[in-house]
PDB file of C-alpha atoms in Angstrom:
ATOM      1  CA  MET A  19     121.031  61.403 111.365  1.00 38.00           C
ATOM      2  CA  ASP A  20     117.864  63.100 110.069  1.00 56.00           C
ATOM      3  CA  SER A  21     117.167  61.646 106.604  1.00 66.00           C
ATOM      4  CA  ILE A  22     114.793  64.422 105.605  1.00 67.00           C
ATOM      5  CA  ILE A  23     116.774  67.226 104.071  1.00 63.00           C
ATOM      6  CA  THR A  24     115.324  70.649 103.283  1.00 66.00           C
ATOM      7  CA  ASP A  25     118.619  72.267 102.245  1.00 61.00           C
ATOM      8  CA  THR A  26     119.783  70.465  99.128  1.00 57.00           C
ATOM      9  CA  THR A  27     123.416  71.790  99.689  1.00 54.00           C
ATOM     10  CA  ALA A  28     123.565  69.348 102.531  1.00 57.00           C
ATOM     11  CA  LEU A  29     123.545  66.445 100.095  1.00 61.00           C
ATOM     12  CA  SER A  30     127.075  65.008  99.779  1.00 63.00           C
ATOM     13  CA  ALA A  31     128.864  65.335  96.530  1.00 50.00           C
ATOM     14  CA  VAL A  32     129.589  61.628  96.786  1.00 57.00           C
ATOM     15  CA  SER A  33     125.953  60.772  97.071  1.00 81.00           C
ATOM     16  CA  ARG A  34     124.686  57.948  94.815  1.00 86.00           C
ATOM     17  CA  GLY A  35     122.150  60.537  93.613  1.00 84.00           C
ATOM     18  CA  TRP A  36     124.883  62.717  92.121  1.00 82.00           C
ATOM     19  CA  GLN A  37     127.142  59.890  91.007  1.00 85.00           C
ATOM     20  CA  LEU A  38     124.627  57.346  89.719  1.00 89.00           C
ATOM     21  CA  GLY A  39     121.305  59.017  89.359  1.00 89.00           C
ATOM     22  CA  ASP A  40     120.157  56.534  92.058  1.00 93.00           C
ATOM     23  CA  GLY A  41     116.971  58.128  93.070  1.00 95.00           C
ATOM     24  CA  HIS A  42     113.441  59.210  92.065  1.00 97.00           C
ATOM     25  CA  PHE A  43     111.102  62.174  92.602  1.00 97.00           C
ATOM     26  CA  THR A  44     107.667  63.601  92.426  1.00 98.00           C
ATOM     27  CA  THR A  45     106.532  67.244  91.977  1.00 98.00           C
ATOM     28  CA  VAL A  46     103.491  68.404  93.964  1.00 98.00           C
ATOM     29  CA  HIS A  47     101.245  71.375  93.431  1.00 98.00           C
ATOM     30  CA  ALA A  48     101.100  72.963  96.951  1.00 97.00           C
ATOM     31  CA  LYS A  49      98.341  75.609  97.066  1.00 94.00           C
ATOM     32  CA  HIS A  50      97.949  77.558 100.231  1.00 94.00           C
ATOM     33  CA  GLY A  51      99.754  74.871 102.239  1.00 94.00           C
ATOM     34  CA  GLN A  52      97.825  71.942 100.782  1.00 94.00           C
ATOM     35  CA  LEU A  53      99.423  69.048  98.977  1.00 96.00           C
ATOM     36  CA  ARG A  54      97.169  68.357  95.961  1.00 96.00           C
ATOM     37  CA  HIS A  55      96.495  64.714  95.323  1.00 96.00           C
ATOM     38  CA  TRP A  56      98.932  63.533  97.947  1.00 97.00           C
ATOM     39  CA  ALA A  57      97.647  60.036  97.936  1.00 97.00           C
ATOM     40  CA  TYR A  58      98.651  59.742  94.124  1.00 98.00           C
ATOM     41  CA  HIS A  59     102.147  61.113  94.894  1.00 98.00           C
ATOM     42  CA  GLN A  60     102.652  58.821  97.906  1.00 98.00           C
ATOM     43  CA  ALA A  61     101.562  55.913  95.758  1.00 98.00           C
ATOM     44  CA  ARG A  62     104.012  56.909  93.058  1.00 98.00           C
ATOM     45  CA  LEU A  63     106.937  57.181  95.514  1.00 98.00           C
ATOM     46  CA  THR A  64     106.021  53.953  97.205  1.00 98.00           C
ATOM     47  CA  ALA A  65     105.916  52.064  93.868  1.00 98.00           C
ATOM     48  CA  ALA A  66     109.245  53.510  92.805  1.00 98.00           C
ATOM     49  CA  CYS A  67     110.865  52.559  96.100  1.00 97.00           C
ATOM     50  CA  THR A  68     109.651  49.048  95.601  1.00 98.00           C
ATOM     51  CA  ARG A  69     110.845  48.682  92.061  1.00 97.00           C
ATOM     52  CA  LEU A  70     114.199  50.375  92.710  1.00 97.00           C
ATOM     53  CA  GLN A  71     114.666  48.263  95.991  1.00 96.00           C
ATOM     54  CA  MET A  72     115.122  51.409  98.103  1.00 95.00           C
ATOM     55  CA  PRO A  73     114.329  51.402 101.782  1.00 94.00           C
ATOM     56  CA  MET A  74     110.827  52.919 102.465  1.00 95.00           C
ATOM     57  CA  PRO A  75     110.805  56.220 104.349  1.00 95.00           C
ATOM     58  CA  ASP A  76     108.190  57.171 107.000  1.00 95.00           C
ATOM     59  CA  TRP A  77     105.566  58.655 104.826  1.00 97.00           C
ATOM     60  CA  ALA A  78     103.780  60.371 107.680  1.00 96.00           C
ATOM     61  CA  ALA A  79     107.020  62.106 108.661  1.00 96.00           C
ATOM     62  CA  VAL A  80     107.693  63.003 105.023  1.00 96.00           C
ATOM     63  CA  LYS A  81     104.233  64.593 104.608  1.00 96.00           C
ATOM     64  CA  ALA A  82     104.523  66.426 107.892  1.00 96.00           C
ATOM     65  CA  ARG A  83     107.943  67.898 107.070  1.00 95.00           C
ATOM     66  CA  ALA A  84     106.773  68.711 103.641  1.00 95.00           C
ATOM     67  CA  GLN A  85     103.822  70.691 104.929  1.00 95.00           C
ATOM     68  CA  ALA A  86     106.005  72.504 107.388  1.00 94.00           C
ATOM     69  CA  CYS A  87     108.171  73.790 104.465  1.00 92.00           C
ATOM     70  CA  LEU A  88     105.148  75.428 102.766  1.00 96.00           C
ATOM     71  CA  ASP A  89     103.840  78.981 102.833  1.00 95.00           C
ATOM     72  CA  VAL A  90     100.179  78.710 103.604  1.00 95.00           C
ATOM     73  CA  LYS A  91      99.528  82.027 101.776  1.00 96.00           C
ATOM     74  CA  ALA A  92     101.344  81.026  98.556  1.00 97.00           C
ATOM     75  CA  ASP A  93     100.924  78.980  95.425  1.00 97.00           C
ATOM     76  CA  GLN A  94     103.884  76.734  95.242  1.00 98.00           C
ATOM     77  CA  VAL A  95     105.658  73.781  93.679  1.00 98.00           C
ATOM     78  CA  LEU A  96     107.084  71.217  96.088  1.00 97.00           C
ATOM     79  CA  ARG A  97     109.628  68.587  94.717  1.00 97.00           C
ATOM     80  CA  ILE A  98     110.153  65.466  96.863  1.00 97.00           C
ATOM     81  CA  THR A  99     113.321  63.718  95.868  1.00 95.00           C
ATOM     82  CA  LEU A 100     114.342  60.300  97.297  1.00 95.00           C
ATOM     83  CA  VAL A 101     117.976  59.201  97.046  1.00 93.00           C
ATOM     84  CA  ARG A 102     119.548  55.928  98.000  1.00 91.00           C
ATOM     85  CA  GLY A 103     121.946  56.434 100.957  1.00 84.00           C
ATOM     86  CA  ALA A 104     125.609  55.621 100.974  1.00 79.00           C
ATOM     87  CA  GLY A 105     126.718  52.039 101.231  1.00 75.00           C
ATOM     88  CA  GLY A 106     128.064  49.673  98.645  1.00 67.00           C
ATOM     89  CA  ARG A 107     131.000  50.378  96.367  1.00 72.00           C
ATOM     90  CA  GLY A 108     130.200  51.189  92.684  1.00 83.00           C
ATOM     91  CA  TYR A 109     126.840  50.044  91.446  1.00 90.00           C
ATOM     92  CA  SER A 110     126.224  47.656  94.428  1.00 90.00           C
ATOM     93  CA  MET A 111     123.193  48.330  96.707  1.00 90.00           C
ATOM     94  CA  GLN A 112     124.702  46.175  99.437  1.00 88.00           C
ATOM     95  CA  GLY A 113     124.948  48.083 102.693  1.00 85.00           C
ATOM     96  CA  CYS A 114     122.648  50.908 101.449  1.00 86.00           C
ATOM     97  CA  THR A 115     120.157  50.811 104.348  1.00 84.00           C
ATOM     98  CA  ASP A 116     119.054  54.445 104.269  1.00 87.00           C
ATOM     99  CA  THR A 117     116.966  56.597 101.949  1.00 92.00           C
ATOM    100  CA  GLN A 118     117.475  60.426 101.992  1.00 90.00           C
ATOM    101  CA  VAL A 119     114.505  62.600 101.339  1.00 93.00           C
ATOM    102  CA  LEU A 120     115.062  65.986  99.883  1.00 92.00           C
ATOM    103  CA  LEU A 121     112.394  68.787  99.989  1.00 94.00           C
ATOM    104  CA  ASN A 122     112.555  72.011  98.109  1.00 93.00           C
ATOM    105  CA  THR A 123     109.859  74.572  97.032  1.00 96.00           C
ATOM    106  CA  ALA A 124     109.544  77.104  94.277  1.00 96.00           C
ATOM    107  CA  PRO A 125     106.795  79.565  93.076  1.00 97.00           C
ATOM    108  CA  PHE A 126     103.986  78.035  91.033  1.00 98.00           C
ATOM    109  CA  PRO A 127     104.080  79.108  87.385  1.00 97.00           C
ATOM    110  CA  ALA A 128     101.092  81.400  87.001  1.00 95.00           C
ATOM    111  CA  GLN A 129     100.846  80.873  83.213  1.00 97.00           C
ATOM    112  CA  TYR A 130      99.679  77.282  83.899  1.00 98.00           C
ATOM    113  CA  TYR A 131      96.159  78.664  84.762  1.00 97.00           C
ATOM    114  CA  GLN A 132      96.087  80.516  81.519  1.00 97.00           C
ATOM    115  CA  TRP A 133      97.078  77.285  79.612  1.00 97.00           C
ATOM    116  CA  ARG A 134      94.144  75.387  81.189  1.00 96.00           C
ATOM    117  CA  GLU A 135      91.636  77.998  80.141  1.00 94.00           C
ATOM    118  CA  GLN A 136      92.979  78.947  76.666  1.00 93.00           C
ATOM    119  CA  GLY A 137      94.848  75.846  75.598  1.00 94.00           C
ATOM    120  CA  ILE A 138      98.311  75.757  73.947  1.00 95.00           C
ATOM    121  CA  THR A 139      99.759  74.939  70.535  1.00 94.00           C
ATOM    122  CA  ILE A 140     102.476  72.320  70.723  1.00 95.00           C
ATOM    123  CA  GLY A 141     105.179  70.933  68.499  1.00 95.00           C
ATOM    124  CA  VAL A 142     106.612  67.454  67.804  1.00 95.00           C
ATOM    125  CA  CYS A 143     110.188  66.746  68.828  1.00 96.00           C
ATOM    126  CA  GLN A 144     112.710  65.350  66.575  1.00 95.00           C
ATOM    127  CA  GLY A 145     114.420  63.641  69.463  1.00 95.00           C
ATOM    128  CA  ARG A 146     113.202  60.099  70.240  1.00 96.00           C
ATOM    129  CA  LEU A 147     112.667  58.312  73.507  1.00 96.00           C
ATOM    130  CA  GLY A 148     114.406  54.940  73.878  1.00 92.00           C
ATOM    131  CA  ASN A 149     112.724  51.868  75.466  1.00 91.00           C
ATOM    132  CA  SER A 150     113.753  50.942  79.066  1.00 89.00           C
ATOM    133  CA  SER A 151     111.591  48.229  80.537  1.00 89.00           C
ATOM    134  CA  LEU A 152     113.465  48.215  83.820  1.00 93.00           C
ATOM    135  CA  LEU A 153     112.644  51.908  84.432  1.00 95.00           C
ATOM    136  CA  ALA A 154     109.389  52.321  82.476  1.00 95.00           C
ATOM    137  CA  GLY A 155     106.897  54.524  84.213  1.00 96.00           C
ATOM    138  CA  LEU A 156     109.359  55.754  86.932  1.00 96.00           C
ATOM    139  CA  LYS A 157     110.370  59.391  87.378  1.00 97.00           C
ATOM    140  CA  THR A 158     114.052  58.829  88.243  1.00 96.00           C
ATOM    141  CA  VAL A 159     116.537  61.583  88.915  1.00 94.00           C
ATOM    142  CA  ASN A 160     118.234  60.759  85.631  1.00 93.00           C
ATOM    143  CA  ARG A 161     116.313  63.037  83.229  1.00 93.00           C
ATOM    144  CA  LEU A 162     118.918  63.531  80.511  1.00 94.00           C
ATOM    145  CA  GLU A 163     116.545  62.624  77.715  1.00 95.00           C
ATOM    146  CA  GLN A 164     114.176  65.241  78.950  1.00 96.00           C
ATOM    147  CA  VAL A 165     116.967  67.812  79.396  1.00 96.00           C
ATOM    148  CA  LEU A 166     117.829  67.335  75.654  1.00 97.00           C
ATOM    149  CA  LEU A 167     114.212  67.391  74.591  1.00 97.00           C
ATOM    150  CA  LYS A 168     113.586  70.606  76.653  1.00 97.00           C
ATOM    151  CA  ALA A 169     116.519  72.198  74.704  1.00 97.00           C
ATOM    152  CA  GLU A 170     114.617  71.428  71.595  1.00 96.00           C
ATOM    153  CA  LEU A 171     111.489  73.020  72.983  1.00 95.00           C
ATOM    154  CA  ASP A 172     113.485  76.170  74.017  1.00 95.00           C
ATOM    155  CA  ALA A 173     115.117  76.422  70.472  1.00 95.00           C
ATOM    156  CA  GLN A 174     111.738  76.202  68.823  1.00 94.00           C
ATOM    157  CA  HIS A 175     109.968  78.461  71.388  1.00 95.00           C
ATOM    158  CA  TRP A 176     107.280  75.843  71.997  1.00 96.00           C
ATOM    159  CA  PRO A 177     105.475  75.567  75.329  1.00 97.00           C
ATOM    160  CA  GLU A 178     105.274  71.827  74.929  1.00 98.00           C
ATOM    161  CA  ALA A 179     105.747  69.091  72.351  1.00 97.00           C
ATOM    162  CA  LEU A 180     104.883  65.499  71.674  1.00 97.00           C
ATOM    163  CA  VAL A 181     107.659  62.958  71.893  1.00 98.00           C
ATOM    164  CA  LEU A 182     107.819  59.732  69.779  1.00 97.00           C
ATOM    165  CA  ASN A 183     109.692  56.414  70.301  1.00 97.00           C
ATOM    166  CA  SER A 184     112.033  54.870  67.653  1.00 94.00           C
ATOM    167  CA  GLN A 185     108.896  53.226  66.023  1.00 95.00           C
ATOM    168  CA  HIS A 186     107.449  56.729  65.471  1.00 95.00           C
ATOM    169  CA  GLN A 187     104.709  56.042  68.114  1.00 97.00           C
ATOM    170  CA  VAL A 188     103.452  58.765  70.247  1.00 98.00           C
ATOM    171  CA  VAL A 189     104.695  58.288  73.830  1.00 98.00           C
ATOM    172  CA  GLU A 190     103.966  61.490  75.884  1.00 98.00           C
ATOM    173  CA  ALA A 191     104.966  65.196  75.868  1.00 98.00           C
ATOM    174  CA  VAL A 192     108.285  66.464  77.217  1.00 98.00           C
ATOM    175  CA  THR A 193     106.901  67.080  80.710  1.00 98.00           C
ATOM    176  CA  ALA A 194     103.350  65.768  80.513  1.00 98.00           C
ATOM    177  CA  ASN A 195     101.192  62.769  79.503  1.00 98.00           C
ATOM    178  CA  VAL A 196      98.961  62.899  76.532  1.00 98.00           C
ATOM    179  CA  PHE A 197      95.402  61.821  75.949  1.00 98.00           C
ATOM    180  CA  TRP A 198      93.040  62.176  72.858  1.00 97.00           C
ATOM    181  CA  ARG A 199      89.546  61.447  71.716  1.00 96.00           C
ATOM    182  CA  GLU A 200      88.391  59.748  68.620  1.00 94.00           C
ATOM    183  CA  GLY A 201      84.656  60.038  68.338  1.00 92.00           C
ATOM    184  CA  ASP A 202      83.330  58.587  71.666  1.00 93.00           C
ATOM    185  CA  VAL A 203      86.572  56.689  72.543  1.00 96.00           C
ATOM    186  CA  ILE A 204      89.311  58.109  74.616  1.00 98.00           C
ATOM    187  CA  TYR A 205      92.945  57.023  74.260  1.00 98.00           C
ATOM    188  CA  THR A 206      96.451  57.307  75.914  1.00 98.00           C
ATOM    189  CA  PRO A 207      99.698  55.735  74.955  1.00 98.00           C
ATOM    190  CA  ASP A 208     100.708  52.282  76.359  1.00 97.00           C
ATOM    191  CA  LEU A 209     103.694  53.061  78.553  1.00 97.00           C
ATOM    192  CA  THR A 210     104.637  49.450  79.226  1.00 95.00           C
ATOM    193  CA  GLU A 211     108.168  49.915  77.941  1.00 95.00           C
ATOM    194  CA  LEU A 212     108.921  53.653  78.380  1.00 95.00           C
ATOM    195  CA  GLY A 213     107.615  56.939  79.444  1.00 97.00           C
ATOM    196  CA  VAL A 214     106.517  58.422  82.853  1.00 97.00           C
ATOM    197  CA  TRP A 215     103.399  57.254  84.701  1.00 97.00           C
ATOM    198  CA  GLY A 216     102.303  60.679  85.922  1.00 98.00           C
ATOM    199  CA  THR A 217     100.179  61.147  89.047  1.00 98.00           C
ATOM    200  CA  LEU A 218      97.510  63.080  87.122  1.00 98.00           C
ATOM    201  CA  ARG A 219      97.579  60.423  84.410  1.00 98.00           C
ATOM    202  CA  ALA A 220      96.797  57.950  87.151  1.00 98.00           C
ATOM    203  CA  TRP A 221      93.972  60.173  88.385  1.00 98.00           C
ATOM    204  CA  CYS A 222      92.551  60.398  84.867  1.00 98.00           C
ATOM    205  CA  MET A 223      92.746  56.661  84.524  1.00 98.00           C
ATOM    206  CA  ASP A 224      90.811  56.239  87.723  1.00 98.00           C
ATOM    207  CA  TYR A 225      88.193  58.899  86.715  1.00 97.00           C
ATOM    208  CA  LEU A 226      87.683  57.742  83.115  1.00 97.00           C
ATOM    209  CA  GLY A 227      87.674  53.974  84.072  1.00 97.00           C
ATOM    210  CA  ALA A 228      86.394  51.861  81.173  1.00 96.00           C
ATOM    211  CA  ARG A 229      86.154  54.776  78.857  1.00 96.00           C
ATOM    212  CA  LEU A 230      89.914  54.948  78.478  1.00 98.00           C
ATOM    213  CA  VAL A 231      91.853  52.678  76.159  1.00 98.00           C
ATOM    214  CA  HIS A 232      95.683  52.248  76.206  1.00 98.00           C
ATOM    215  CA  THR A 233      97.025  52.033  72.665  1.00 98.00           C
ATOM    216  CA  GLN A 234     100.144  52.433  70.490  1.00 97.00           C
ATOM    217  CA  ALA A 235      99.581  55.172  67.945  1.00 97.00           C
ATOM    218  CA  LEU A 236     101.537  56.771  65.264  1.00 97.00           C
ATOM    219  CA  LEU A 237     101.591  60.532  65.015  1.00 95.00           C
ATOM    220  CA  PRO A 238      98.999  60.846  62.042  1.00 93.00           C
ATOM    221  CA  ARG A 239      96.329  59.246  64.232  1.00 95.00           C
ATOM    222  CA  VAL A 240      96.814  61.902  67.064  1.00 95.00           C
ATOM    223  CA  LEU A 241      96.890  64.696  64.464  1.00 92.00           C
ATOM    224  CA  ALA A 242      93.499  63.462  63.265  1.00 91.00           C
ATOM    225  CA  ALA A 243      91.984  63.238  66.788  1.00 93.00           C
ATOM    226  CA  ASP A 244      88.830  65.159  67.644  1.00 92.00           C
ATOM    227  CA  GLU A 245      90.272  66.322  70.941  1.00 94.00           C
ATOM    228  CA  VAL A 246      93.825  66.196  72.521  1.00 96.00           C
ATOM    229  CA  TRP A 247      94.975  67.231  76.009  1.00 97.00           C
ATOM    230  CA  LEU A 248      98.078  67.089  78.247  1.00 98.00           C
ATOM    231  CA  SER A 249      98.267  66.302  81.900  1.00 98.00           C
ATOM    232  CA  ASN A 250     100.645  66.654  84.765  1.00 98.00           C
ATOM    233  CA  ALA A 251     100.533  67.580  88.354  1.00 98.00           C
ATOM    234  CA  LEU A 252     101.377  71.188  87.811  1.00 98.00           C
ATOM    235  CA  ILE A 253      99.840  72.187  84.486  1.00 98.00           C
ATOM    236  CA  GLY A 254      96.641  70.169  85.464  1.00 97.00           C
ATOM    237  CA  ILE A 255      94.573  69.318  82.411  1.00 97.00           C
ATOM    238  CA  VAL A 256      95.583  71.443  79.459  1.00 97.00           C
ATOM    239  CA  PRO A 257      93.779  71.501  76.050  1.00 96.00           C
ATOM    240  CA  VAL A 258      95.850  71.258  72.855  1.00 95.00           C
ATOM    241  CA  THR A 259      94.594  73.794  70.380  1.00 92.00           C
ATOM    242  CA  GLY A 260      97.220  73.191  67.710  1.00 91.00           C
ATOM    243  CA  ILE A 261     100.037  70.694  66.742  1.00 92.00           C
ATOM    244  CA  ILE A 262     102.827  72.059  64.562  1.00 90.00           C
ATOM    245  CA  GLU A 263     103.567  69.093  62.212  1.00 81.00           C
ATOM    246  CA  PRO A 264     107.266  68.174  62.030  1.00 77.00           C
ATOM    247  CA  ASN A 265     109.348  69.073  59.064  1.00 67.00           C
ATOM    248  CA  THR A 266     106.711  71.510  57.587  1.00 59.00           C
ATOM    249  CA  GLY A 267     106.521  74.052  60.363  1.00 51.00           C
ATOM    250  CA  THR A 268     102.670  74.130  59.424  1.00 52.00           C
ATOM    251  CA  ASN A 269     100.168  74.347  62.173  1.00 50.00           C
ATOM    252  CA  THR A 270      97.335  72.355  60.675  1.00 51.00           C
ATOM    253  CA  LYS A 271      95.394  71.824  63.910  1.00 48.00           C
ATOM    254  CA  THR A 272      94.570  75.291  65.334  1.00 43.00           C
ATOM    255  CA  GLU A 273      91.128  75.481  63.741  1.00 46.00           C
ATOM    256  CA  HIS A 274      90.411  71.732  63.920  1.00 55.00           C
ATOM    257  CA  LEU A 275      90.912  71.506  67.692  1.00 64.00           C
ATOM    258  CA  ASN A 276      88.382  74.173  68.836  1.00 62.00           C
ATOM    259  CA  VAL A 277      88.416  74.853  72.610  1.00 60.00           C
ATOM    260  CA  ALA A 278      84.705  75.286  72.545  1.00 58.00           C
ATOM    261  CA  GLU A 279      84.326  71.609  71.482  1.00 73.00           C
ATOM    262  CA  LEU A 280      86.753  70.063  74.067  1.00 84.00           C
ATOM    263  CA  THR A 281      84.020  68.111  75.900  1.00 90.00           C
ATOM    264  CA  ILE A 282      86.165  65.596  77.723  1.00 95.00           C
ATOM    265  CA  THR A 283      88.857  68.059  78.467  1.00 96.00           C
ATOM    266  CA  ARG A 284      86.433  70.381  80.220  1.00 95.00           C
ATOM    267  CA  GLU A 285      84.777  67.430  82.002  1.00 96.00           C
ATOM    268  CA  LEU A 286      88.226  66.350  83.356  1.00 97.00           C
ATOM    269  CA  GLN A 287      89.204  69.926  84.386  1.00 96.00           C
ATOM    270  CA  GLN A 288      85.924  70.402  86.243  1.00 95.00           C
ATOM    271  CA  ALA A 289      86.223  67.088  88.120  1.00 96.00           C
ATOM    272  CA  TYR A 290      89.994  67.805  88.835  1.00 95.00           C
ATOM    273  CA  GLU A 291      89.240  71.148  90.375  1.00 90.00           C
ATOM    274  CA  GLN A 292      86.685  69.516  92.728  1.00 90.00           C
ATOM    275  CA  THR A 293      89.180  67.088  94.149  1.00 86.00           C
ATOM    276  CA  ASN A 294      92.106  67.467  96.556  1.00 79.00           C
TER     277      ASN A 294
END
């Protein structure tokens, strides 16, 4: 049976993906039929298969079928979801020898280009992320924390927001990773115990090299930064022009984070646009 599915209605209701959230995914910017940063997406999927002990699919076949799904004249989003095939009873993986690959596309949100140029003002979520060392870094199909955090975004009418852990340390944004600059030093949260290791985060780490420091930081430190930006495979590199402090509703950062002074953000944007 073909294990690459382009019609998601073909996935059985008794699938481990539906019943247990036993799968993972990546979301790719597909512009005019080209899969942007495919090497990083394949690396993410490969690492997740290894950690989740899922059989590895044929990546050449996955890429070929994915490209066949695309409209070469359109700007699109491609989601690639891998779900463990049927087998063992209950939680057991015994007998699960197959991995199903699901492909689906959607139009690319045009506002992301405006975000990159003009920046966005973001909030700070009241909801907190829990530590999960077994799944840290992975983008599993169980996104219930993010579903609840997105509900908070929608209620506040924020485009994005920072999310903290139970120790009040900054982890990431609801759908993106976060970076900031203090003087000449660039920081991003240490995601050893939780969070998502985004593909564009990985690209930023490779590009910045020794200039980037992983740290654990409380919110006031990020609020005082000289420059803050978000990254994911769809929004790209987006400057943060304001952060609405929790409990006060006061946007204290709009004037402090001046788009014209976002030197590292603009450097990353330029380098990102020159890569495939």
